[in-house]
């Protein structure tokens, strides 16, 4: 991944000096409870299961590479990857849909990212990537206001580069991602319109004075089905932080069915009423000194395949004092990733326990374990995969770690893959969104824990 130096940022600094200003309004919000829809970035695009898997692997590798590339001194970066360099058809993961502005709210579709903090969407474009609906029209909103450079979210919001540093009156930013993609613009505030928590037809919740980036110069590997990014991390600029919610939650529907998934900000829907299995919780692990402090870390103690617990204790998954390593719960990674030694042991356990021949393209020790299934042959039972977290054993349903590659989806021929991958040289473990399907996952920020239970996400 290429990281830009400060000297390479001078065109962006020059761009920041010519940004125009709007009238200024006070920032505000008190705690709210809202709902929005999520769609998978590949939804409705006609990909086969093999193609979907290939795309998930590609995006996960890029995401991991961006985390593994430490920022050099003076670099201006955010820790999230933006697609695959040179491959604009490889897009983000889940998009959150809501609207901005009044009196006629305008649609945005932003990548939901639990690993970054800035909210931004394209507007007032100097250079913008293509998107399938109109770019946010700032002049059409009566409530959009500029944010002063002295605003606390500008001075202490964790913005990598802002006009505060050169004594301008208004808050501008340059935000770089791990693959060299970037957004440059200014911080503004406006009213965001969401659904109400129960999503009844025609009912909306309008929240005023939320800060976000008006991205005027946006370049890189952004895909044409998104208009920006919504940071859900721990920093003060993130959407949960600005809404002052004590918790947020999502329930991802089955990926291959491409149904809309709900995300709740504020008090979640009734978890007990929707859970189809045990409700468990596990604490978050703080990362106060690392570069990835916006992420949500968990304490992973071990992994079991079938009846075999892998020969690794919690130190293999632990967060180190220098901020490296650890186990991340990540919306922006498709596939669960384990450190190389753990992955190879996991792979060997599946190969020894699954009575099927290994696929020809899956013989490398670091490749995803995939198996051939003869036509019309019944698919055998795949061993259980259990993640042992602090205070909880996450017994993954088969569909959350196995992908049947047959064309008709009935599991009677073609092949299957265990959807996990090696972290290569990295020491991170990442729990990806494929493993989160049909799981109601609550980020309880007050209690600093994750609550989770299996659920019918399409029924929420």
Short mmCIF file of C-alpha atoms in Angstrom, two decimals:
data_model
loop_
_atom_site.label_atom_id
_atom_site.label_comp_id
_atom_site.label_asym_id
_atom_site.label_seq_id
_atom_site.Cartn_x
_atom_site.Cartn_y
_atom_site.Cartn_z
CA UNK A 1 0.00 0.00 0.00
CA UNK A 2 1.36 3.42 -0.90
CA UNK A 3 1.34 6.02 1.88
CA UNK A 4 1.66 9.65 0.81
CA UNK A 5 4.15 11.96 2.49
CA UNK A 6 3.38 15.51 3.62
CA UNK A 7 5.22 16.96 0.63
CA UNK A 8 2.89 15.05 -1.67
CA UNK A 9 -0.11 16.61 0.04
CA UNK A 10 0.65 20.19 -1.04
CA UNK A 11 -1.94 20.15 -3.89
CA UNK A 12 -4.57 19.16 -1.35
CA UNK A 13 -3.51 21.91 1.04
CA UNK A 14 -3.81 24.37 -1.85
CA UNK A 15 -7.25 22.97 -2.65
CA UNK A 16 -8.31 23.52 0.95
CA UNK A 17 -7.58 27.23 0.67
CA UNK A 18 -10.18 27.79 -2.07
CA UNK A 19 -13.16 26.05 -0.47
CA UNK A 20 -16.26 28.22 -0.14
CA UNK A 21 -18.21 28.80 3.08
CA UNK A 22 -21.86 28.61 4.21
CA UNK A 23 -23.48 30.36 7.17
CA UNK A 24 -22.58 28.83 10.52
CA UNK A 25 -25.01 27.16 12.92
CA UNK A 26 -24.66 25.71 16.40
CA UNK A 27 -23.99 21.99 16.75
CA UNK A 28 -26.34 19.93 18.83
CA UNK A 29 -28.00 16.63 19.45
CA UNK A 30 -29.34 14.71 22.37
CA UNK A 31 -29.56 10.92 22.42
CA UNK A 32 -31.83 9.49 19.72
CA UNK A 33 -33.00 6.11 18.45
CA UNK A 34 -33.11 5.62 14.67
CA UNK A 35 -32.97 2.88 12.05
CA UNK A 36 -31.48 2.66 8.57
CA UNK A 37 -31.27 0.07 5.80
CA UNK A 38 -28.07 -1.72 4.80
CA UNK A 39 -27.46 -3.27 1.40
CA UNK A 40 -24.51 -5.43 0.41
CA UNK A 41 -22.27 -3.79 -2.18
CA UNK A 42 -22.66 -6.77 -4.55
CA UNK A 43 -26.43 -6.94 -4.18
CA UNK A 44 -28.35 -7.49 -7.40
CA UNK A 45 -25.26 -7.44 -9.60
CA UNK A 46 -25.64 -10.97 -10.99
CA UNK A 47 -22.50 -12.59 -9.59
CA UNK A 48 -22.26 -16.34 -9.18
CA UNK A 49 -21.29 -17.76 -5.79
CA UNK A 50 -17.76 -18.41 -7.03
CA UNK A 51 -17.51 -14.80 -8.20
CA UNK A 52 -18.89 -13.53 -4.90
CA UNK A 53 -16.32 -15.58 -3.01
CA UNK A 54 -13.49 -14.32 -5.21
CA UNK A 55 -14.58 -10.73 -4.61
CA UNK A 56 -14.84 -11.28 -0.86
CA UNK A 57 -11.31 -12.70 -0.77
CA UNK A 58 -9.94 -9.78 -2.81
CA UNK A 59 -11.56 -7.15 -0.59
CA UNK A 60 -10.49 -8.89 2.61
CA UNK A 61 -6.86 -9.07 1.47
CA UNK A 62 -6.82 -5.37 0.66
CA UNK A 63 -8.45 -4.48 3.97
CA UNK A 64 -5.85 -6.54 5.82
CA UNK A 65 -2.98 -5.02 3.82
CA UNK A 66 -4.11 -1.51 4.75
CA UNK A 67 -4.14 -2.44 8.44
CA UNK A 68 -0.73 -4.08 8.14
CA UNK A 69 0.87 -0.98 6.52
CA UNK A 70 1.83 1.37 9.36
CA UNK A 71 1.64 5.09 8.66
CA UNK A 72 5.06 6.69 8.32
CA UNK A 73 5.77 9.91 10.24
CA UNK A 74 3.97 12.78 8.55
CA UNK A 75 1.61 10.57 6.59
CA UNK A 76 -2.07 11.47 6.56
CA UNK A 77 -4.03 8.24 6.48
CA UNK A 78 -7.07 6.45 7.78
CA UNK A 79 -6.74 2.73 8.50
CA UNK A 80 -9.40 1.46 6.09
CA UNK A 81 -8.73 0.14 2.60
CA UNK A 82 -10.80 1.35 -0.31
CA UNK A 83 -11.36 -1.53 -2.70
CA UNK A 84 -8.61 -3.13 -4.76
CA UNK A 85 -6.09 -0.83 -6.42
CA UNK A 86 -6.68 -0.78 -10.15
CA UNK A 87 -9.91 -2.78 -9.84
CA UNK A 88 -12.87 -0.42 -9.60
CA UNK A 89 -15.35 -3.31 -9.78
CA UNK A 90 -14.18 -4.47 -6.33
CA UNK A 91 -16.27 -2.37 -3.98
CA UNK A 92 -16.97 -1.82 -0.33
CA UNK A 93 -18.99 -4.12 1.93
CA UNK A 94 -22.29 -2.86 3.37
CA UNK A 95 -23.85 0.48 2.45
CA UNK A 96 -26.03 2.43 4.89
CA UNK A 97 -28.86 4.44 3.32
CA UNK A 98 -30.31 7.66 4.74
CA UNK A 99 -30.89 11.24 3.60
CA UNK A 100 -29.33 14.65 4.26
CA UNK A 101 -30.78 18.18 4.13
CA UNK A 102 -34.13 19.98 4.29
CA UNK A 103 -36.81 20.62 3.21
CA UNK A 104 -36.32 17.80 0.70
CA UNK A 105 -33.86 15.25 2.10
CA UNK A 106 -31.34 13.98 -0.45
CA UNK A 107 -30.29 10.36 -0.64
CA UNK A 108 -26.80 9.15 0.32
CA UNK A 109 -25.36 5.61 0.31
CA UNK A 110 -22.29 5.36 2.52
CA UNK A 111 -20.05 2.42 3.33
CA UNK A 112 -20.64 1.41 6.95
CA UNK A 113 -17.18 1.16 8.47
CA UNK A 114 -16.60 0.22 12.11
CA UNK A 115 -12.89 0.96 11.64
CA UNK A 116 -12.98 4.70 10.86
CA UNK A 117 -14.66 7.80 12.24
CA UNK A 118 -15.31 10.39 9.54
CA UNK A 119 -18.73 10.61 7.86
CA UNK A 120 -18.49 12.04 4.36
CA UNK A 121 -20.36 12.14 1.07
CA UNK A 122 -19.64 13.72 -2.28
CA UNK A 123 -20.85 17.28 -2.79
CA UNK A 124 -19.85 20.57 -4.48
CA UNK A 125 -17.62 18.48 -6.70
CA UNK A 126 -14.32 19.59 -8.14
CA UNK A 127 -13.31 15.98 -8.84
CA UNK A 128 -15.81 13.24 -7.96
CA UNK A 129 -16.22 9.59 -8.89
CA UNK A 130 -19.40 8.40 -10.59
CA UNK A 131 -22.37 7.50 -8.41
CA UNK A 132 -25.79 6.18 -9.50
CA UNK A 133 -27.84 9.05 -8.03
CA UNK A 134 -27.31 12.83 -7.84
CA UNK A 135 -24.45 14.21 -5.77
CA UNK A 136 -25.60 16.06 -2.64
CA UNK A 137 -26.71 19.55 -3.69
CA UNK A 138 -25.60 21.84 -0.87
CA UNK A 139 -27.53 24.85 -2.16
CA UNK A 140 -30.82 22.90 -2.02
CA UNK A 141 -30.67 22.45 1.76
CA UNK A 142 -31.91 25.25 4.01
CA UNK A 143 -30.22 23.74 7.06
CA UNK A 144 -26.70 23.04 5.79
CA UNK A 145 -24.11 25.16 7.56
CA UNK A 146 -20.35 25.51 7.60
CA UNK A 147 -18.47 24.37 10.68
CA UNK A 148 -16.06 26.81 12.32
CA UNK A 149 -12.44 25.83 12.71
CA UNK A 150 -12.83 26.39 16.45
CA UNK A 151 -15.60 23.79 16.67
CA UNK A 152 -14.56 21.01 19.12
CA UNK A 153 -15.19 18.31 16.51
CA UNK A 154 -12.77 20.10 14.19
CA UNK A 155 -10.03 20.76 16.73
CA UNK A 156 -10.35 17.53 18.71
CA UNK A 157 -12.26 15.24 16.36
CA UNK A 158 -9.23 13.36 15.09
CA UNK A 159 -9.22 14.88 11.60
CA UNK A 160 -5.86 14.04 9.99
CA UNK A 161 -5.44 17.44 8.30
CA UNK A 162 -7.60 20.52 8.63
CA UNK A 163 -7.51 24.23 7.85
CA UNK A 164 -7.30 24.84 11.58
CA UNK A 165 -3.58 24.37 11.18
CA UNK A 166 -3.31 27.40 8.87
CA UNK A 167 -5.71 29.71 10.76
CA UNK A 168 -8.73 29.61 8.48
CA UNK A 169 -12.20 30.29 9.94
CA UNK A 170 -13.76 27.10 8.65
CA UNK A 171 -13.03 23.42 9.15
CA UNK A 172 -11.66 21.62 6.11
CA UNK A 173 -10.07 18.21 5.86
CA UNK A 174 -7.96 15.81 3.81
CA UNK A 175 -8.54 12.14 4.59
CA UNK A 176 -6.35 9.43 3.06
CA UNK A 177 -6.94 5.69 2.99
CA UNK A 178 -4.54 2.78 3.07
CA UNK A 179 -4.58 2.22 -0.71
CA UNK A 180 -3.92 5.87 -1.68
CA UNK A 181 -7.57 6.81 -2.24
CA UNK A 182 -8.55 10.11 -0.65
CA UNK A 183 -11.32 12.61 0.02
CA UNK A 184 -10.68 16.33 0.44
CA UNK A 185 -13.33 18.87 1.37
CA UNK A 186 -14.79 20.73 4.28
CA UNK A 187 -16.70 19.80 7.38
CA UNK A 188 -20.31 20.96 7.34
CA UNK A 189 -23.40 20.18 9.36
CA UNK A 190 -26.96 19.44 8.36
CA UNK A 191 -30.04 17.41 9.24
CA UNK A 192 -29.88 13.65 8.70
CA UNK A 193 -33.15 11.79 8.08
CA UNK A 194 -33.45 8.13 9.13
CA UNK A 195 -36.27 5.68 9.65
CA UNK A 196 -37.83 5.38 13.09
CA UNK A 197 -36.62 2.33 15.09
CA UNK A 198 -39.53 0.09 14.11
CA UNK A 199 -39.37 1.17 10.47
CA UNK A 200 -43.07 1.78 9.99
CA UNK A 201 -44.01 2.97 6.53
CA UNK A 202 -43.80 6.75 6.20
CA UNK A 203 -42.32 7.40 9.65
CA UNK A 204 -38.95 9.14 9.75
CA UNK A 205 -36.64 10.63 12.34
CA UNK A 206 -34.83 13.89 11.48
CA UNK A 207 -31.69 14.65 13.50
CA UNK A 208 -30.25 18.18 13.11
CA UNK A 209 -26.71 19.55 13.32
CA UNK A 210 -24.71 16.43 12.49
CA UNK A 211 -21.17 17.05 11.22
CA UNK A 212 -19.92 15.39 8.05
CA UNK A 213 -17.42 15.86 5.28
CA UNK A 214 -18.54 17.51 2.06
CA UNK A 215 -16.14 15.65 -0.21
CA UNK A 216 -15.22 17.91 -3.10
CA UNK A 217 -12.11 16.16 -4.40
CA UNK A 218 -12.44 12.37 -4.19
CA UNK A 219 -10.17 10.02 -6.08
CA UNK A 220 -9.13 6.39 -5.94
CA UNK A 221 -10.85 3.02 -6.09
CA UNK A 222 -14.30 4.09 -4.98
CA UNK A 223 -17.13 2.11 -6.54
CA UNK A 224 -20.06 3.70 -8.34
CA UNK A 225 -22.72 2.32 -5.99
CA UNK A 226 -21.60 4.42 -3.01
CA UNK A 227 -21.36 8.16 -2.35
CA UNK A 228 -18.99 8.14 0.63
CA UNK A 229 -18.27 6.49 3.98
CA UNK A 230 -20.03 6.49 7.37
CA UNK A 231 -17.53 5.95 10.17
CA UNK A 232 -18.94 3.88 13.05
CA UNK A 233 -15.68 3.79 15.04
CA UNK A 234 -14.95 4.98 18.56
CA UNK A 235 -13.85 8.54 17.68
CA UNK A 236 -15.92 11.70 18.28
CA UNK A 237 -16.65 12.26 14.57
CA UNK A 238 -18.33 8.88 14.05
CA UNK A 239 -22.07 8.56 13.54
CA UNK A 240 -22.77 6.74 16.85
CA UNK A 241 -20.70 9.31 18.76
CA UNK A 242 -22.45 12.30 17.20
CA UNK A 243 -25.87 10.79 17.79
CA UNK A 244 -24.80 10.29 21.43
CA UNK A 245 -26.23 6.78 21.38
CA UNK A 246 -25.31 4.30 24.09
CA UNK A 247 -25.43 1.38 21.68
CA UNK A 248 -25.85 0.50 18.03
CA UNK A 249 -26.65 -2.81 16.39
CA UNK A 250 -27.03 -4.52 13.06
CA UNK A 251 -28.44 -7.79 11.78
CA UNK A 252 -27.00 -8.85 8.42
CA UNK A 253 -29.27 -10.94 6.23
CA UNK A 254 -27.93 -13.92 4.29
CA UNK A 255 -25.40 -12.55 1.85
CA UNK A 256 -26.32 -14.69 -1.15
CA UNK A 257 -29.99 -13.66 -0.91
CA UNK A 258 -29.23 -9.91 -1.10
CA UNK A 259 -32.02 -8.73 1.16
CA UNK A 260 -31.96 -5.42 3.01
CA UNK A 261 -30.42 -5.57 6.50
CA UNK A 262 -31.35 -3.29 9.42
CA UNK A 263 -28.98 -1.16 11.48
CA UNK A 264 -30.22 0.48 14.70
CA UNK A 265 -28.61 3.48 16.39
CA UNK A 266 -29.86 3.88 19.94
CA UNK A 267 -31.95 1.37 21.85
CA UNK A 268 -32.06 -1.76 19.66
CA UNK A 269 -35.19 -3.62 18.76
CA UNK A 270 -36.28 -6.24 21.28
CA UNK A 271 -33.41 -8.75 21.17
CA UNK A 272 -35.20 -11.35 23.29
CA UNK A 273 -38.18 -11.33 20.94
CA UNK A 274 -36.08 -11.91 17.82
CA UNK A 275 -33.31 -14.22 19.06
CA UNK A 276 -33.52 -17.76 17.70
CA UNK A 277 -30.79 -19.04 20.03
CA UNK A 278 -28.83 -18.11 23.14
CA UNK A 279 -28.06 -14.44 23.87
CA UNK A 280 -24.40 -14.04 24.79
CA UNK A 281 -22.02 -11.18 25.49
CA UNK A 282 -18.28 -10.59 25.49
CA UNK A 283 -16.34 -7.49 26.56
CA UNK A 284 -14.53 -5.16 24.20
CA UNK A 285 -10.79 -4.82 24.71
CA UNK A 286 -9.47 -1.23 24.73
CA UNK A 287 -6.68 -0.22 22.36
CA UNK A 288 -5.62 3.16 23.66
CA UNK A 289 -2.11 3.24 22.25
CA UNK A 290 -2.44 1.72 18.79
CA UNK A 291 -3.03 3.32 15.40
CA UNK A 292 -6.25 1.29 15.04
CA UNK A 293 -7.89 2.60 18.22
CA UNK A 294 -11.20 3.26 16.42
CA UNK A 295 -11.75 -0.47 15.91
CA UNK A 296 -13.69 -2.74 18.25
CA UNK A 297 -11.42 -5.43 19.72
CA UNK A 298 -12.54 -8.68 21.33
CA UNK A 299 -10.77 -11.18 23.56
CA UNK A 300 -10.55 -14.43 21.56
CA UNK A 301 -9.39 -17.34 23.71
CA UNK A 302 -9.29 -20.16 21.18
CA UNK A 303 -10.90 -21.99 18.24
CA UNK A 304 -12.49 -25.45 18.00
CA UNK A 305 -13.03 -27.44 14.78
CA UNK A 306 -15.43 -30.34 15.26
CA UNK A 307 -14.21 -31.93 18.50
CA UNK A 308 -10.66 -30.63 18.14
CA UNK A 309 -9.56 -27.48 19.91
CA UNK A 310 -6.67 -25.91 18.01
CA UNK A 311 -3.36 -25.87 19.96
CA UNK A 312 -3.28 -22.11 20.50
CA UNK A 313 -4.11 -20.17 23.65
CA UNK A 314 -5.32 -16.60 23.93
CA UNK A 315 -1.84 -15.15 23.43
CA UNK A 316 -2.10 -16.04 19.72
CA UNK A 317 -5.03 -13.62 19.39
CA UNK A 318 -4.10 -10.99 21.98
CA UNK A 319 -3.66 -7.26 21.51
CA UNK A 320 0.00 -6.34 22.07
CA UNK A 321 1.25 -3.39 24.10
CA UNK A 322 2.37 -1.59 20.92
CA UNK A 323 -1.14 -1.83 19.44
CA UNK A 324 -0.35 -4.65 17.01
CA UNK A 325 -2.19 -7.96 16.91
CA UNK A 326 -5.52 -8.49 18.58
CA UNK A 327 -8.90 -9.68 17.37
CA UNK A 328 -11.08 -7.13 15.56
CA UNK A 329 -14.84 -7.26 14.99
CA UNK A 330 -15.07 -5.61 11.59
CA UNK A 331 -17.95 -4.66 9.30
CA UNK A 332 -15.52 -3.75 6.51
CA UNK A 333 -13.88 -7.18 6.12
CA UNK A 334 -15.76 -9.91 4.27
CA UNK A 335 -14.04 -13.03 5.56
CA UNK A 336 -12.74 -14.02 8.98
CA UNK A 337 -8.94 -13.98 9.00
CA UNK A 338 -6.57 -15.76 11.38
CA UNK A 339 -2.80 -15.43 11.95
CA UNK A 340 -0.94 -17.78 9.64
CA UNK A 341 -0.04 -20.46 12.19
CA UNK A 342 -3.62 -20.57 13.50
CA UNK A 343 -5.05 -20.66 9.99
CA UNK A 344 -2.82 -23.53 8.88
CA UNK A 345 -3.82 -25.55 11.92
CA UNK A 346 -7.49 -24.79 11.23
CA UNK A 347 -7.08 -25.74 7.59
CA UNK A 348 -5.45 -29.06 8.49
CA UNK A 349 -8.30 -29.81 10.92
CA UNK A 350 -10.94 -29.27 8.24
CA UNK A 351 -8.99 -31.23 5.61
CA UNK A 352 -8.64 -34.18 7.99
CA UNK A 353 -12.29 -34.11 9.09
CA UNK A 354 -14.12 -33.39 5.81
CA UNK A 355 -14.40 -36.62 3.74
CA UNK A 356 -14.00 -34.88 0.39
CA UNK A 357 -11.04 -34.30 -1.96
CA UNK A 358 -9.39 -30.91 -1.66
CA UNK A 359 -10.02 -28.69 -4.70
CA UNK A 360 -7.15 -28.28 -7.18
CA UNK A 361 -6.98 -24.53 -6.60
CA UNK A 362 -6.93 -24.98 -2.82
CA UNK A 363 -3.77 -27.03 -2.23
CA UNK A 364 -1.52 -24.23 -0.95
CA UNK A 365 -1.05 -24.18 2.82
CA UNK A 366 -2.29 -20.59 3.01
CA UNK A 367 -5.27 -21.00 0.68
CA UNK A 368 -8.89 -21.17 1.77
CA UNK A 369 -9.91 -24.83 2.29
CA UNK A 370 -12.23 -25.73 -0.59
CA UNK A 371 -13.47 -29.21 -1.49
CA UNK A 372 -14.82 -30.88 -4.62
CA UNK A 373 -18.25 -32.48 -4.51
CA UNK A 374 -19.12 -34.99 -7.23
CA UNK A 375 -22.32 -34.32 -9.22
CA UNK A 376 -25.45 -35.61 -7.45
CA UNK A 377 -23.40 -36.69 -4.45
CA UNK A 378 -24.78 -35.72 -1.06
CA UNK A 379 -22.66 -33.16 0.74
CA UNK A 380 -21.31 -34.62 4.01
CA UNK A 381 -21.60 -32.90 7.35
CA UNK A 382 -18.96 -30.21 7.87
CA UNK A 383 -17.37 -30.03 11.34
CA UNK A 384 -18.48 -27.27 13.69
CA UNK A 385 -16.50 -24.03 13.96
CA UNK A 386 -16.58 -22.45 17.43
CA UNK A 387 -14.92 -19.18 18.46
CA UNK A 388 -14.18 -19.15 22.18
CA UNK A 389 -14.53 -15.53 23.31
CA UNK A 390 -14.21 -14.21 26.83
CA UNK A 391 -17.47 -15.21 28.52
CA UNK A 392 -19.04 -16.68 25.35
CA UNK A 393 -18.69 -19.57 22.91
CA UNK A 394 -19.76 -18.49 19.42
CA UNK A 395 -20.91 -21.71 17.74
CA UNK A 396 -21.21 -20.55 14.14
CA UNK A 397 -24.10 -21.90 12.05
CA UNK A 398 -22.94 -23.79 8.96
CA UNK A 399 -24.04 -21.01 6.59
CA UNK A 400 -21.79 -18.57 8.47
CA UNK A 401 -18.56 -20.35 7.56
CA UNK A 402 -19.38 -22.68 4.64
CA UNK A 403 -20.31 -21.54 1.13
CA UNK A 404 -21.75 -24.15 -1.23
CA UNK A 405 -20.52 -23.39 -4.74
CA UNK A 406 -23.15 -25.31 -6.69
CA UNK A 407 -25.15 -23.27 -9.19
CA UNK A 408 -28.62 -24.09 -7.90
CA UNK A 409 -27.80 -23.63 -4.20
CA UNK A 410 -29.23 -26.96 -3.01
CA UNK A 411 -25.89 -28.42 -1.90
CA UNK A 412 -25.98 -31.46 -4.22
CA UNK A 413 -22.88 -30.87 -6.31
CA UNK A 414 -20.06 -28.60 -7.34
CA UNK A 415 -18.02 -27.86 -4.25
CA UNK A 416 -17.85 -26.06 -0.96
CA UNK A 417 -15.42 -23.71 0.79
CA UNK A 418 -14.76 -23.00 4.44
CA UNK A 419 -14.86 -19.21 4.31
CA UNK A 420 -11.83 -18.26 6.40
CA UNK A 421 -8.44 -17.00 5.27
CA UNK A 422 -4.83 -16.60 6.35
CA UNK A 423 -3.54 -13.25 7.61
CA UNK A 424 -0.20 -13.98 5.99
CA UNK A 425 2.55 -11.95 7.67
CA UNK A 426 0.06 -10.07 9.86
CA UNK A 427 -0.68 -11.02 13.46
CA UNK A 428 -4.28 -9.75 13.43
CA UNK A 429 -7.38 -11.88 13.69
CA UNK A 430 -10.47 -10.31 12.11
CA UNK A 431 -14.04 -11.54 12.43
CA UNK A 432 -15.60 -10.66 9.08
CA UNK A 433 -19.17 -10.01 8.04
CA UNK A 434 -19.71 -13.39 6.34
CA UNK A 435 -19.50 -14.91 9.82
CA UNK A 436 -21.99 -12.30 11.10
CA UNK A 437 -24.91 -13.30 8.85
CA UNK A 438 -28.25 -13.71 10.64
CA UNK A 439 -26.63 -12.67 13.89
CA UNK A 440 -28.13 -9.77 15.85
CA UNK A 441 -25.00 -7.96 17.03
CA UNK A 442 -25.22 -5.13 19.56
CA UNK A 443 -22.31 -2.80 20.26
CA UNK A 444 -23.11 -1.80 23.85
CA UNK A 445 -20.92 1.27 24.26
CA UNK A 446 -22.01 2.06 27.82
CA UNK A 447 -21.15 -1.40 29.11
CA UNK A 448 -18.19 -1.76 26.72
CA UNK A 449 -19.31 -5.14 25.44
CA UNK A 450 -20.73 -6.89 22.41
CA UNK A 451 -24.05 -8.71 22.80
CA UNK A 452 -24.99 -11.22 20.10
CA UNK A 453 -27.57 -13.85 19.28
CA UNK A 454 -28.74 -15.74 16.17
CA UNK A 455 -31.83 -14.12 14.63
CA UNK A 456 -33.99 -13.95 11.51
CA UNK A 457 -32.60 -10.66 10.32
CA UNK A 458 -35.07 -10.39 7.44
CA UNK A 459 -37.92 -10.30 9.99
CA UNK A 460 -36.70 -7.28 11.95
#
